[in-house]
Coordinates of C-alpha atoms in Angstrom, one line a residue:
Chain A
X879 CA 0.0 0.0 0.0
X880 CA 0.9 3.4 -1.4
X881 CA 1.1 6.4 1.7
X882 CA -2.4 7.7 0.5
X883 CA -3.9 4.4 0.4
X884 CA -2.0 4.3 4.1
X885 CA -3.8 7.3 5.3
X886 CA -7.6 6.3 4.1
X887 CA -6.9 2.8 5.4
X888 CA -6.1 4.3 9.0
X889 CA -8.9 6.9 8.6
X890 CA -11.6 3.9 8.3
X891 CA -9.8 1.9 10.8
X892 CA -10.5 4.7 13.2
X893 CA -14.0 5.9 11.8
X894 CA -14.9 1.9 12.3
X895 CA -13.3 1.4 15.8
X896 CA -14.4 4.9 17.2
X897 CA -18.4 4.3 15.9
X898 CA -17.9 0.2 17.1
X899 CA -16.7 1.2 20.5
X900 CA -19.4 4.3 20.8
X901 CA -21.9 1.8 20.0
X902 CA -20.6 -0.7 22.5
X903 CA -20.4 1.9 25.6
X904 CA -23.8 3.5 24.2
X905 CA -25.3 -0.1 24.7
X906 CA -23.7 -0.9 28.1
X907 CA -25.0 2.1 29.7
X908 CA -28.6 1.7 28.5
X909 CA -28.3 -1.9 29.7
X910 CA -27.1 -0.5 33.1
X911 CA -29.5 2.2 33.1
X912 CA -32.4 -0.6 32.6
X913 CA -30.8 -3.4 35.5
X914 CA -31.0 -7.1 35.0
X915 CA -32.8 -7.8 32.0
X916 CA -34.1 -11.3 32.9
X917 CA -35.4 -9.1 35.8
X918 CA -37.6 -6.8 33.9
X919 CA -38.5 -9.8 31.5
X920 CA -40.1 -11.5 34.7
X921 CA -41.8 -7.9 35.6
X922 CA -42.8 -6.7 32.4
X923 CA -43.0 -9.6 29.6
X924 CA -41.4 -9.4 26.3
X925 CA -43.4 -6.4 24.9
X926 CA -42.5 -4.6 28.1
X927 CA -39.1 -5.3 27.2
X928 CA -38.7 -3.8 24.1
X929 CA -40.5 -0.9 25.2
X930 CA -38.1 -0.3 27.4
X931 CA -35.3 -0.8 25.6
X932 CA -37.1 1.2 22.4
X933 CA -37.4 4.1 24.9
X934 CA -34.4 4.4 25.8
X935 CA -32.0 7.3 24.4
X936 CA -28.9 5.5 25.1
X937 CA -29.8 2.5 23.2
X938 CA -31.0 3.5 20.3
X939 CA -27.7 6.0 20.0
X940 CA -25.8 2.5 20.5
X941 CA -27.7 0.4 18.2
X942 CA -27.4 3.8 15.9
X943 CA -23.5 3.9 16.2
X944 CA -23.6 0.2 15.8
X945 CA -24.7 0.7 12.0
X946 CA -22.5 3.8 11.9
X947 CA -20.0 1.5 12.4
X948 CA -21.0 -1.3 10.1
X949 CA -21.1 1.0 7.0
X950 CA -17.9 2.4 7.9
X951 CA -16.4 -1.0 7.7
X952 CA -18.0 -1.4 3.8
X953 CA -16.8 2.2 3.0
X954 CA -13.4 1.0 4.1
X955 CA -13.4 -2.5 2.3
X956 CA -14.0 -0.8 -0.9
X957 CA -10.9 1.3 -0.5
X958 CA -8.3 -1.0 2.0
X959 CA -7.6 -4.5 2.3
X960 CA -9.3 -6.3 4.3
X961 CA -6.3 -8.3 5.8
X962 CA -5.6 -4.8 7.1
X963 CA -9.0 -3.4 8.3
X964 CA -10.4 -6.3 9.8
X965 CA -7.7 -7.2 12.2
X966 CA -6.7 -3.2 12.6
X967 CA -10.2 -2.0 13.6
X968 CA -11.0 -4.8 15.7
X969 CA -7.8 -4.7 17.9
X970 CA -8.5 -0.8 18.0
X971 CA -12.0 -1.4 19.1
X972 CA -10.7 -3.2 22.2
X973 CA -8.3 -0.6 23.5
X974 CA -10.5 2.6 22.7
X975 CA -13.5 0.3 24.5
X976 CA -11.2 -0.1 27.7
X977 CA -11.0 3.7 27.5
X978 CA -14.0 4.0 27.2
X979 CA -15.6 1.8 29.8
X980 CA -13.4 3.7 32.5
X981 CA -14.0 7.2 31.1
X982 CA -17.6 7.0 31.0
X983 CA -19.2 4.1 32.4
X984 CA -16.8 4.6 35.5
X985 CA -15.8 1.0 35.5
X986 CA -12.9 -0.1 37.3
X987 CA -10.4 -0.7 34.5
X988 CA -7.8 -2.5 36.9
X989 CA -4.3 -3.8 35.1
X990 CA -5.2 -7.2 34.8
X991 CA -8.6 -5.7 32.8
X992 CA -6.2 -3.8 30.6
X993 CA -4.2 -6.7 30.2
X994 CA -6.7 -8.6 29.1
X995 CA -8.1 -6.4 26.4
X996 CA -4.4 -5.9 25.3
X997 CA -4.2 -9.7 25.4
X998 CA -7.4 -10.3 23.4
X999 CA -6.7 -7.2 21.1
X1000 CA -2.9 -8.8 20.0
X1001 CA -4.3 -12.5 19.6
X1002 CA -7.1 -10.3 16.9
X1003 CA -4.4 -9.0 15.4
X1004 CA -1.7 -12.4 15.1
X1005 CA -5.1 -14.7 13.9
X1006 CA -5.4 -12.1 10.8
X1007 CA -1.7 -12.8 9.8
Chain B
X370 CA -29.1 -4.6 63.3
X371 CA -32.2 -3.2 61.1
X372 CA -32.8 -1.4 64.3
X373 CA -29.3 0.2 64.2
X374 CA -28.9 0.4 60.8
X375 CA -29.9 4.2 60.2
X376 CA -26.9 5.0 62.3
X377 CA -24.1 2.8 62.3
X378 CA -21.6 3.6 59.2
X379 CA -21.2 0.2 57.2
X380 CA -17.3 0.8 58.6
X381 CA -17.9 -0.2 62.0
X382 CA -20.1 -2.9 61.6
X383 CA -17.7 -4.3 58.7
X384 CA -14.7 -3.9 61.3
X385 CA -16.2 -5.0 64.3
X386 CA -18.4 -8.2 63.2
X387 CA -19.5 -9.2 59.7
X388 CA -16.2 -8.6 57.9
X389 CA -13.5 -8.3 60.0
X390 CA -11.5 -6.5 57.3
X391 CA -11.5 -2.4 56.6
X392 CA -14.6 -0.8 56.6
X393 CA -16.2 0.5 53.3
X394 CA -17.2 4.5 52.7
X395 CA -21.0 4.9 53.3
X396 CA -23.4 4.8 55.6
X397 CA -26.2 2.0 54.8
X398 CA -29.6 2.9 55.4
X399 CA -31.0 -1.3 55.7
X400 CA -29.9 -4.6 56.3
X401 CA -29.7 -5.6 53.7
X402 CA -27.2 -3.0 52.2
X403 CA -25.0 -3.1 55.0
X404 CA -24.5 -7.5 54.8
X405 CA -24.4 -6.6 50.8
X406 CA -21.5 -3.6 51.9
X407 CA -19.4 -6.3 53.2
X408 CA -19.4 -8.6 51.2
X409 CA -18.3 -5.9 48.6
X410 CA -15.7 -5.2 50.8
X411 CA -14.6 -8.7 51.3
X412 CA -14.2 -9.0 47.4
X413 CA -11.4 -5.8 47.1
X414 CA -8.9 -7.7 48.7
X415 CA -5.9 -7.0 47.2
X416 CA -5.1 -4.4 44.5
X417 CA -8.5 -3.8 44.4
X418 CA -8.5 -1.9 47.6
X419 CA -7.3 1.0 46.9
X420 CA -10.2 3.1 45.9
X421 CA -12.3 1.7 48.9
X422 CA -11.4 3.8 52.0
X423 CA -13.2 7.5 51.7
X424 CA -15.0 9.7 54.3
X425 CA -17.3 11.3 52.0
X426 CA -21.1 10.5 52.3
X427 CA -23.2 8.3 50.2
X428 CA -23.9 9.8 46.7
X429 CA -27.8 8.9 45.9
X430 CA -27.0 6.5 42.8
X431 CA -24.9 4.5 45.0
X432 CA -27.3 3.8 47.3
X433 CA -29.6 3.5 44.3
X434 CA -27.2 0.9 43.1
X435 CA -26.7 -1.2 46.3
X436 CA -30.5 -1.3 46.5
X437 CA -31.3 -2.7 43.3
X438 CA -28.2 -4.3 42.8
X439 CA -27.5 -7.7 45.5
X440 CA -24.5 -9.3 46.0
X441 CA -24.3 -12.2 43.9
X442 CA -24.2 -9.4 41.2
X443 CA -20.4 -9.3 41.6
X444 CA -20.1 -13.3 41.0
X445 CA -20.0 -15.8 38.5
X446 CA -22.5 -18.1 38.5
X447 CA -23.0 -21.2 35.9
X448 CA -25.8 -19.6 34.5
X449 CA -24.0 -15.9 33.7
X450 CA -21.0 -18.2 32.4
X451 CA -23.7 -20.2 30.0
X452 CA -24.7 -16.5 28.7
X453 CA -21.1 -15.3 28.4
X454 CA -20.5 -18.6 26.1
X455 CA -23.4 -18.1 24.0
X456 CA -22.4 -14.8 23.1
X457 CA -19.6 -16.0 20.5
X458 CA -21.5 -19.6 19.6
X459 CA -24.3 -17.7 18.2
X460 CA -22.3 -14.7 16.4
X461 CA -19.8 -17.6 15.6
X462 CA -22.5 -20.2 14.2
X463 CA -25.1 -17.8 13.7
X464 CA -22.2 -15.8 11.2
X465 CA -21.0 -19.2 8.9
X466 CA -24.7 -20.0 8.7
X467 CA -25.3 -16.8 6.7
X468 CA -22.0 -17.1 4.9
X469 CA -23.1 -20.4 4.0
X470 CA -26.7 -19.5 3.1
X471 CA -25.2 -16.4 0.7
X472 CA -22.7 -18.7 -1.1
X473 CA -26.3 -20.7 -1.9
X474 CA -28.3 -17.6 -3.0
X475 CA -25.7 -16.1 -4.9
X476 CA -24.3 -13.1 -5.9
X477 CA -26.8 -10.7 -5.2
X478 CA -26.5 -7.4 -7.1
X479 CA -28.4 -4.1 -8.7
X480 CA -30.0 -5.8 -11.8
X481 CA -31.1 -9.3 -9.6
X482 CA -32.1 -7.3 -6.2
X483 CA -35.1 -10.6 -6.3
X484 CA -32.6 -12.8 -5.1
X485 CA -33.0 -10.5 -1.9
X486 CA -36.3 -12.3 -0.9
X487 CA -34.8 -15.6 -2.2
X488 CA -32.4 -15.1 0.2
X489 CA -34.8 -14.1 3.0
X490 CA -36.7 -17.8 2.6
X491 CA -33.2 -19.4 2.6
X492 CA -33.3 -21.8 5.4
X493 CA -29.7 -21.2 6.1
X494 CA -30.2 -17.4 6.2
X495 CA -33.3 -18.0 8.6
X496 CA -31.3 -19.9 11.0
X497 CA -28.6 -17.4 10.9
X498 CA -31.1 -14.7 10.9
X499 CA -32.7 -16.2 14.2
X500 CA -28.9 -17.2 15.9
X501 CA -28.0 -13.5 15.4
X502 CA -31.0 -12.3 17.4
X503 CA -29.8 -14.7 19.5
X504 CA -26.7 -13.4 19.8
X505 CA -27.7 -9.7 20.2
X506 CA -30.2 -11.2 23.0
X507 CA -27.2 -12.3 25.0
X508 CA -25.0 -9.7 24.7
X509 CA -27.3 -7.4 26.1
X510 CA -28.5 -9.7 28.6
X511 CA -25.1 -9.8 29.8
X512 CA -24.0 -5.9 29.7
X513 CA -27.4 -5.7 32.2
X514 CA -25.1 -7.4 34.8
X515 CA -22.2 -6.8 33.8
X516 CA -19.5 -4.6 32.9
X517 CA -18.5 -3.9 29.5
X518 CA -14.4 -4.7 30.5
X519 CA -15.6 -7.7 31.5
X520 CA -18.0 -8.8 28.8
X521 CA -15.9 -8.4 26.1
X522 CA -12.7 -10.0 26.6
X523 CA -14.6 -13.2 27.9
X524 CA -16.5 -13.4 24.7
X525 CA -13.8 -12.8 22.5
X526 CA -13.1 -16.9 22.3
X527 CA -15.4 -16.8 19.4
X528 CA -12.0 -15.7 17.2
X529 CA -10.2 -18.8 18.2
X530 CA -13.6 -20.9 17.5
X531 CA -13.3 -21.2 13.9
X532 CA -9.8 -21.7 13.0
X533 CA -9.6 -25.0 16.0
X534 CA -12.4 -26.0 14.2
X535 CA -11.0 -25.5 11.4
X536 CA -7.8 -27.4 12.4
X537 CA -9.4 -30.1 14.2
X538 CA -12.0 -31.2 11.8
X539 CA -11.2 -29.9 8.5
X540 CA -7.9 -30.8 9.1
X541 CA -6.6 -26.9 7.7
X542 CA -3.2 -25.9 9.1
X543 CA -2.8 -23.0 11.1
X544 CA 0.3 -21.1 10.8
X545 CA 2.7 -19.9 13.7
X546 CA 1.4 -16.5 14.1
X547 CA -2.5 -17.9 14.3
X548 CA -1.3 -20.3 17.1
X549 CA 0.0 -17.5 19.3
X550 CA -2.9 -15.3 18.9
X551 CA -4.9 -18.1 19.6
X552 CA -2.9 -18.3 22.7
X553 CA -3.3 -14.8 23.6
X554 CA -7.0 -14.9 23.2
X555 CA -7.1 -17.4 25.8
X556 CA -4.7 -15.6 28.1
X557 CA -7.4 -12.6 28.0
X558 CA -10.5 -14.7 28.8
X559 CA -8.5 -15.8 31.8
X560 CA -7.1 -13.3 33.1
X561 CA -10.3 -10.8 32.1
X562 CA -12.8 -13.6 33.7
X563 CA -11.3 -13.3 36.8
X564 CA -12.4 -10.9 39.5
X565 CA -16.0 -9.5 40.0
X566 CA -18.4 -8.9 36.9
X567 CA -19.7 -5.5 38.4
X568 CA -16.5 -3.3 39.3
X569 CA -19.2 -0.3 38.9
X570 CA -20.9 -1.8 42.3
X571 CA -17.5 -1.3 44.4
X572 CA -17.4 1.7 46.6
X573 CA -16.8 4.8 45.0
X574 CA -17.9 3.6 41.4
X575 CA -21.2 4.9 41.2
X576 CA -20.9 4.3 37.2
X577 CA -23.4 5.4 34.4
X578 CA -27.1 4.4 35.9

């Protein structure tokens, strides 16, 4: 790959990993917000459910970055390989979703958590070689 | 002790009878909050401590958190470990099931867009369809307990799922560089299932509610 091709590659890896892990933090708060699920299953029933999570702003934003992400990853497979992107984005995903856990879902991102996002977010990377 | 519990700080009773250990930061306002305080307080033994000893007063969503939340919250039980492996079976199975369900359909493109409801009626594409869902199902069932740190390093076996399969019954090799990320992979579900599911329940993490 050419440095342009470079540049656009990194630009979707980031614009896939930043939307993926939005998503993911989006979706762990709503869940959060809304308690056990299996808990408000037994209270409300299945139409309850979805109310609830239909309702909530959180959610939707997640499920909404979610797809953000997914056409960010076909933007970039029309331009990058996908040898690159897929591993790339993935491992990025895990580290800017530690980040983001601690920033703003105030979980308690200890070392050994860090280590094992780091962990999983190499082995992504080494199974795509 | 229900009696008392309005004005004894969750400290003293943790140092003096139920834990036996450092006390945690709030005052409890039931029973039941004060027995679930120390057992908190018994799991941040270690390097986990150090975030645990404060003199401020209870916020209101921790107290909202310790009252909906219980103990057994911060464990892992068979059940949450059956929903933590489900998570990659489904995406896994529910993922090759569409893959192989396309490769049936066909090509689907601008000038043969029908093959789009072909596709919809394609049993494989149904099942994948429907393992997907389940998939979704689970992963949100298990961010409602636990936290995302925690979630998604312990799922993340799904990677290593296809290329073992791969190795062991399809008899593919898997190069040098595939083995050690597989081997990393399983380093981080070990080391990230260990520890409680809920850091956000711990003293001083009131977390996103």
């Amino acid at each position: 790959m050419n440095a342009a091709v470079n540049a656009t590659a990194w630009v979707g890896v980031f614009l896939i990993a930043s939307t993926s892990s939005a998503g993911d933090v989006l979706t762990a708060a709503a869940m959060r917000r809304l308690g056990g699920l299996d808990r408000l299953y037994s209270q409300r029933g299945v139409s309850g459910l979805a109310l609830s999570l239909i309702q909530n702003r959180k959610f939707l934003l997640g499920v909404s970055a979610m797809a953000a992400s997914f056409f960010s990853l076909l933007w970039s497979l029309s331009r990058s390989d996908l040898s690159f992107i897929t591993p790339a984005s993935n491992a990025m995903t895990y580290v800017l979703n530690a980040g983001g856990a601690a920033l703003f879902l105030r979980e308690r991102v200890n070392v050994q958590r860090w280590a094992a996002m780091l962990f999983v977010a190499g082995g992504v990377w080494l199974l795509a070689q | 002790l229900i009696v008392n519990a309005c004005a004894v700080p969750a400290e003293t009773v943790c140092r003096n009878g139920i834990a036996g250990s450092e006390g945690l930061t709030f005052y409890i306002v039931s029973a039941r909050q004060i027995v679930l305080s120390c057992k908190v307080e018994q799991m941040t033994s270690g390097n986990q401590r150090q975030n645990t000893i404060s003199s401020t007063p209870p916020k209101a969503s921790d107290k909202e958190a310790l009252t909906r939340d219980s103990a057994d919250d911060l464990r892992l039980n068979f059940k949450k470990a059956a929903i933590l492996a489900a998570v990659p079976i489904t995406a896994t199975s529910g993922n090759t099931l569409l893959a192989l369900g396309m490769r049936q359909v066909g090509r689907i493109g601008v000038h043969n867009w029908q093959l789009l409801f072909t596709a919809l009626i394609n049993p494989y594409i149904v099942a994948g369809v429907l393992l997907l869902i389940g998939f979704f199902s689970t992963y949100l069932l298990a961010l409602s307990w636990a936290d995302l740190t925690y979630v998604i390093p312990t799922t993340s076996f799904g990677y290593i799922l296809v290329p073992l399969i791969s190795h062991f019954v399809l008899n593919e090799s898997i190069s040098q560089y595939r083995w050690m990320g597989i081997g990393l992979i399983c380093c981080g579900v070990v080391i990230g299932a260990r520890g409680p599911v809920r850091s956000s329940l711990l003293p001083g993490r009131e977390g996103v509610r």
